[in-house]
CSV table of C-alpha atoms and ligand atoms in Angstrom, one decimal:
chain,number,residue,atom,x,y,z
A,228,MET,CA,-58.3,50.4,-36.3
A,229,ASN,CA,-59.9,47.3,-38.0
A,230,SER,CA,-59.5,46.5,-41.6
A,231,ARG,CA,-63.2,46.3,-42.5
A,232,LYS,CA,-64.3,48.5,-45.4
A,233,PRO,CA,-67.3,50.6,-44.4
A,234,PHE,CA,-70.5,49.6,-46.1
A,235,ILE,CA,-73.5,51.9,-46.7
A,236,ALA,CA,-76.6,50.3,-48.1
A,237,GLY,CA,-79.9,51.8,-49.1
A,238,ASN,CA,-83.1,49.8,-48.8
A,239,TRP,CA,-85.7,51.5,-51.0
A,240,LYS,CA,-88.5,49.2,-49.7
A,241,MET,CA,-91.7,49.6,-51.7
A,242,TYR,CA,-90.9,53.1,-53.0
A,243,LYS,CA,-90.3,54.5,-56.5
A,244,THR,CA,-91.7,53.6,-59.8
A,245,CYS,CA,-89.2,52.3,-62.4
A,246,SER,CA,-88.6,55.7,-63.9
A,247,GLU,CA,-88.2,57.3,-60.4
A,248,ALA,CA,-85.7,54.6,-59.4
A,249,VAL,CA,-83.6,55.1,-62.5
A,250,GLU,CA,-83.6,58.8,-62.0
A,251,THR,CA,-82.5,58.6,-58.4
A,252,ALA,CA,-79.8,56.0,-59.2
A,253,GLY,CA,-78.6,58.2,-62.1
A,254,LYS,CA,-78.3,61.2,-59.7
A,255,LEU,CA,-76.4,59.2,-57.2
A,256,VAL,CA,-73.9,58.0,-59.8
A,257,LYS,CA,-73.3,61.6,-60.8
A,258,LEU,CA,-72.8,62.7,-57.1
A,259,LEU,CA,-70.3,59.9,-56.4
A,260,SER,CA,-66.9,59.4,-57.9
A,261,GLN,CA,-66.1,56.2,-59.7
A,262,THR,CA,-64.3,54.6,-56.8
A,263,SER,CA,-65.1,54.9,-53.2
A,264,ASP,CA,-63.4,53.9,-49.9
A,265,VAL,CA,-66.9,52.9,-48.8
A,266,ASP,CA,-68.8,50.0,-50.3
A,267,ILE,CA,-72.2,51.3,-51.6
A,268,MET,CA,-75.3,49.3,-52.4
A,269,ILE,CA,-78.8,50.3,-53.3
A,270,ALA,CA,-81.8,47.8,-53.2
A,271,PRO,CA,-84.7,49.1,-55.4
A,272,ALA,CA,-87.9,47.1,-55.8
A,273,TYR,CA,-87.6,44.0,-58.0
A,274,ILE,CA,-89.4,45.5,-60.9
A,275,ALA,CA,-86.8,48.3,-61.3
A,276,LEU,CA,-83.6,46.1,-60.8
A,277,ALA,CA,-82.7,45.5,-64.4
A,278,GLN,CA,-83.1,49.2,-65.4
A,279,VAL,CA,-81.3,50.5,-62.3
A,280,HIS,CA,-78.5,48.1,-63.1
A,281,GLU,CA,-78.1,49.9,-66.4
A,282,ALA,CA,-78.0,53.2,-64.6
A,283,VAL,CA,-75.3,52.2,-62.1
A,284,LYS,CA,-73.1,49.9,-64.4
A,285,GLY,CA,-69.5,50.9,-64.2
A,286,SER,CA,-69.9,53.1,-61.1
A,287,CYS,CA,-69.1,52.3,-57.5
A,288,VAL,CA,-72.8,51.7,-56.7
A,289,MET,CA,-73.6,48.0,-56.4
A,290,LEU,CA,-77.1,46.6,-56.7
A,291,GLY,CA,-79.1,44.4,-54.3
A,292,ALA,CA,-82.6,43.0,-54.1
A,293,GLN,CA,-84.8,43.1,-51.0
A,294,ASN,CA,-85.9,39.4,-50.9
A,295,LEU,CA,-85.8,36.1,-52.8
A,296,PHE,CA,-87.4,32.7,-52.7
A,297,TRP,CA,-85.1,29.8,-52.1
A,298,GLU,CA,-86.3,27.4,-54.8
A,299,LYS,CA,-84.4,27.2,-58.0
A,300,LYS,CA,-87.5,27.4,-60.3
A,301,GLY,CA,-91.1,26.2,-60.4
A,302,ALA,CA,-94.7,26.9,-59.9
A,303,TYR,CA,-94.4,29.6,-57.3
A,304,THR,CA,-96.5,32.5,-58.6
A,305,GLY,CA,-95.2,35.9,-57.6
A,306,GLU,CA,-91.9,34.7,-56.3
A,307,ILE,CA,-88.4,35.5,-57.6
A,308,SER,CA,-85.5,33.0,-57.6
A,309,PRO,CA,-81.8,33.7,-56.8
A,310,GLU,CA,-80.9,33.1,-60.4
A,311,MET,CA,-83.3,35.7,-61.6
A,312,ILE,CA,-81.9,38.2,-59.1
A,313,VAL,CA,-78.4,37.5,-60.4
A,314,SER,CA,-79.6,37.9,-64.0
A,315,ALA,CA,-80.9,41.4,-63.1
A,316,GLY,CA,-77.4,42.4,-62.1
A,317,CYS,CA,-77.5,42.1,-58.3
A,318,THR,CA,-74.5,41.2,-56.2
A,319,TYR,CA,-76.3,41.7,-52.8
A,320,ILE,CA,-79.5,40.5,-51.3
A,321,ILE,CA,-81.3,41.7,-48.2
A,322,ILE,CA,-82.7,38.8,-46.2
A,323,GLY,CA,-84.9,38.6,-43.1
A,324,HIS,CA,-85.8,42.3,-42.9
A,325,SER,CA,-88.1,42.9,-39.9
A,326,GLU,CA,-90.9,44.1,-42.3
A,327,ARG,CA,-90.8,40.7,-44.0
A,328,ARG,CA,-90.8,38.9,-40.7
A,329,GLN,CA,-93.7,41.1,-39.4
A,330,TYR,CA,-96.0,41.3,-42.5
A,331,PHE,CA,-95.1,38.3,-44.6
A,332,GLY,CA,-94.6,35.6,-42.0
A,333,GLU,CA,-90.8,35.1,-42.4
A,334,THR,CA,-89.3,33.0,-39.7
A,335,ASN,CA,-85.8,32.3,-38.6
A,336,GLU,CA,-86.1,29.0,-40.4
A,337,THR,CA,-87.2,30.5,-43.8
A,338,VAL,CA,-84.5,33.2,-43.4
A,339,ASN,CA,-81.9,30.4,-43.1
A,340,LYS,CA,-83.2,28.7,-46.3
A,341,LYS,CA,-83.0,32.1,-48.1
A,342,ILE,CA,-79.5,32.8,-46.9
A,343,LYS,CA,-78.3,29.3,-48.1
A,344,ALA,CA,-80.0,29.8,-51.5
A,345,ALA,CA,-78.4,33.2,-51.9
A,346,ILE,CA,-74.9,31.9,-51.1
A,347,SER,CA,-75.2,29.0,-53.5
A,348,TYR,CA,-75.7,31.6,-56.3
A,349,ASN,CA,-72.9,33.8,-55.1
A,350,LEU,CA,-75.2,36.5,-53.9
A,351,LYS,CA,-74.0,38.3,-50.8
A,352,PRO,CA,-76.6,38.3,-48.1
A,353,VAL,CA,-77.3,41.3,-45.9
A,354,PHE,CA,-78.8,39.4,-43.0
A,355,CYS,CA,-81.2,41.5,-40.9
A,356,ILE,CA,-81.9,40.9,-37.3
A,357,GLY,CA,-83.3,43.1,-34.5
A,358,GLU,CA,-85.5,43.1,-31.5
A,359,SER,CA,-88.9,44.8,-31.1
A,360,GLU,CA,-89.7,47.5,-28.6
A,361,LYS,CA,-91.5,45.0,-26.4
A,362,GLU,CA,-88.6,42.6,-26.5
A,363,ARG,CA,-86.1,45.4,-25.5
A,364,GLU,CA,-88.3,46.5,-22.7
A,365,ALA,CA,-88.6,42.9,-21.4
A,366,ASN,CA,-84.8,42.7,-21.4
A,367,ASP,CA,-85.0,40.1,-24.1
A,368,THR,CA,-82.8,41.8,-26.7
A,369,PHE,CA,-79.8,39.4,-26.5
A,370,ASN,CA,-81.9,36.3,-26.4
A,371,VAL,CA,-83.9,37.3,-29.4
A,372,LEU,CA,-80.7,38.2,-31.4
A,373,ASP,CA,-79.0,35.0,-30.3
A,374,LYS,CA,-81.8,32.9,-31.7
A,375,GLN,CA,-82.1,34.9,-34.9
A,376,VAL,CA,-78.4,34.6,-35.6
A,377,LYS,CA,-78.0,30.9,-34.6
A,378,ILE,CA,-81.0,29.7,-36.6
A,379,GLY,CA,-80.5,32.1,-39.5
A,380,LEU,CA,-76.9,31.0,-40.0
A,381,GLU,CA,-77.3,27.4,-39.1
A,382,GLY,CA,-75.3,25.0,-41.4
A,383,LEU,CA,-73.2,27.7,-42.9
A,384,SER,CA,-69.4,27.1,-43.2
A,385,GLN,CA,-66.7,29.6,-42.4
A,386,ASP,CA,-66.2,29.9,-46.2
A,387,ASN,CA,-69.9,30.8,-46.7
A,388,MET,CA,-69.6,33.4,-43.9
A,389,GLN,CA,-67.1,35.4,-45.8
A,390,ASN,CA,-69.9,36.8,-48.0
A,391,VAL,CA,-72.4,37.5,-45.2
A,392,THR,CA,-73.0,41.0,-43.8
A,393,LEU,CA,-75.1,41.4,-40.6
A,394,ALA,CA,-77.5,44.3,-40.3
A,395,TYR,CA,-78.7,45.1,-36.8
A,396,GLU,CA,-82.0,46.9,-37.1
A,397,PRO,CA,-83.9,47.4,-33.8
A,398,VAL,CA,-87.5,47.4,-34.9
A,399,TRP,CA,-88.4,50.3,-32.7
A,400,ALA,CA,-85.9,52.5,-34.5
A,401,ILE,CA,-87.1,51.7,-38.1
A,402,GLY,CA,-88.9,54.6,-39.7
A,403,THR,CA,-89.7,56.2,-36.3
A,404,GLY,CA,-87.0,58.8,-36.2
A,405,LYS,CA,-85.8,57.1,-32.9
A,406,THR,CA,-82.2,56.1,-33.7
A,407,ALA,CA,-80.5,53.8,-31.2
A,408,SER,CA,-77.8,55.8,-29.5
A,409,SER,CA,-74.3,55.0,-30.7
A,410,GLU,CA,-73.6,53.3,-27.4
A,411,GLN,CA,-76.7,51.1,-27.7
A,412,ALA,CA,-75.7,50.2,-31.2
A,413,GLN,CA,-72.1,49.4,-30.1
A,414,GLU,CA,-73.3,47.3,-27.2
A,415,VAL,CA,-75.3,45.1,-29.6
A,416,HIS,CA,-72.7,45.0,-32.3
A,417,LEU,CA,-70.1,43.8,-29.9
A,418,PHE,CA,-72.5,41.1,-28.6
A,419,LEU,CA,-73.0,40.0,-32.2
A,420,ARG,CA,-69.3,40.0,-33.0
A,421,ASN,CA,-68.7,37.8,-30.0
A,422,LEU,CA,-71.5,35.5,-30.9
A,423,ILE,CA,-70.1,35.2,-34.5
A,424,GLU,CA,-66.7,34.4,-32.9
A,425,LYS,CA,-68.2,31.6,-30.9
A,426,LEU,CA,-70.0,30.2,-33.9
A,427,PHE,CA,-67.4,30.7,-36.7
A,428,GLY,CA,-64.1,31.6,-35.1
A,429,GLU,CA,-62.0,34.7,-34.6
A,430,ASN,CA,-61.1,35.4,-38.3
A,431,ILE,CA,-64.7,35.6,-39.4
A,432,ALA,CA,-65.7,37.6,-36.4
A,433,GLU,CA,-62.9,40.1,-37.1
A,434,SER,CA,-63.8,40.4,-40.8
A,435,ILE,CA,-67.6,40.3,-40.8
A,436,ARG,CA,-69.3,43.7,-41.3
A,437,ILE,CA,-72.1,44.6,-39.0
A,438,LEU,CA,-74.3,47.4,-40.2
A,439,TYR,CA,-76.7,49.5,-38.1
A,440,GLY,CA,-80.1,50.3,-39.4
A,441,GLY,CA,-82.9,52.5,-38.0
A,442,SER,CA,-83.5,56.1,-38.7
A,443,VAL,CA,-79.9,56.7,-40.1
A,444,LYS,CA,-79.5,60.2,-41.5
A,445,PRO,CA,-76.7,62.5,-42.7
A,446,GLU,CA,-76.9,64.1,-39.2
A,447,ASN,CA,-76.2,60.9,-37.2
A,448,ILE,CA,-74.1,58.7,-39.4
A,449,ALA,CA,-70.7,60.1,-38.4
A,450,GLU,CA,-71.3,59.6,-34.7
A,451,LEU,CA,-72.5,56.0,-35.3
A,452,MET,CA,-69.4,55.3,-37.4
A,453,THR,CA,-67.1,56.3,-34.5
A,454,MET,CA,-68.1,53.1,-32.7
A,455,PRO,CA,-65.5,50.3,-33.2
A,456,ASP,CA,-68.0,47.6,-34.1
A,457,VAL,CA,-70.3,49.7,-36.3
A,458,ASP,CA,-69.1,49.0,-39.9
A,459,GLY,CA,-71.8,50.9,-41.8
A,460,ALA,CA,-75.5,51.4,-42.2
A,461,LEU,CA,-78.6,50.0,-43.8
A,462,VAL,CA,-80.6,53.1,-44.6
A,463,GLY,CA,-84.3,53.2,-45.4
A,464,GLY,CA,-86.0,56.6,-45.7
A,465,ALA,CA,-82.9,58.7,-46.1
A,466,SER,CA,-81.6,56.5,-49.0
A,467,LEU,CA,-84.5,57.5,-51.2
A,468,ASP,CA,-83.0,60.9,-51.8
A,469,ALA,CA,-79.7,60.8,-53.8
A,470,ASP,CA,-78.3,63.9,-52.1
A,471,LYS,CA,-79.0,62.7,-48.6
A,472,PHE,CA,-77.7,59.2,-49.3
A,473,MET,CA,-74.5,60.7,-50.8
A,474,ARG,CA,-74.0,62.7,-47.6
A,475,ILE,CA,-74.4,59.5,-45.6
A,476,VAL,CA,-71.9,57.7,-47.9
A,477,LYS,CA,-69.5,60.6,-47.5
A,478,PHE,CA,-69.9,60.6,-43.7
A,479,LYS,CA,-66.2,61.2,-43.2
A,480,THR,CA,-66.1,64.5,-45.1
A,481,VAL,CA,-69.7,65.9,-45.2
A,482,GLY,CA,-71.5,67.0,-42.0
B,799,13P,P1,-85.3,53.9,-41.9
B,799,13P,O1,-83.9,54.3,-42.2
B,799,13P,O2,-86.3,54.5,-42.7
B,799,13P,O3,-85.6,53.9,-40.4
B,799,13P,O4,-85.4,52.3,-42.2
B,799,13P,C1,-84.4,51.4,-41.8
B,799,13P,C2,-84.5,50.1,-42.5
B,799,13P,O5,-85.5,49.4,-42.3
B,799,13P,C3,-83.5,49.8,-43.5
B,799,13P,O6,-83.6,48.5,-43.9
């Protein structure tokens, strides 16, 4: 048994108005007890962060944002700074999601800048990586991940790494209903842990949490969590429903 605390995070993507977000967060708080043996985070859209923070304050549900811009402040219309995210009550920040890479031109280099900016404001990055279907079919999965991790984490110290979570999200499994098998997830997670060991040493490799993301549901979470290197999940669609998300969080007791 390892000593890593399981971590279940919900990425709400571009879903829910402010009032819908507050309603779902309120339901979730009611369904969960005040403390949990699992770390729980939800990441609503920017616009709902401050209100959702009020709804989850004092509960075991932590708040995260889905993106940031690395500059401190300035004339960057439409962007949000790390300080603004902290001021809305966030402790976590999702960085490098494949949808941002795919639709908004994020690269390994910009992801690296974002991770560094997040860390300098004590935000905890949930750093997303993953291969496309084409890359998997071309047997390129490990090369792609190697590059994403090495560039994404370039220049970070061991100390910085203590606040980083990795999220392995194979692009072909996101929103498709096609979950990676638990063996496929384990194979990649072990590869990632070994890579982290090479880059940052044994202690960081042993303590870093590696989440799996891609069509996680109440029905498949328990099986995924039996894998020794799967420390939790980054959940999209199934996190939008408080009851479903609660069943994922309580994977040990609820079927
Ligand atoms: P789904 O759970 O909807 O497949 O989304 C996964 C994801 O992208 C989480 O960040």
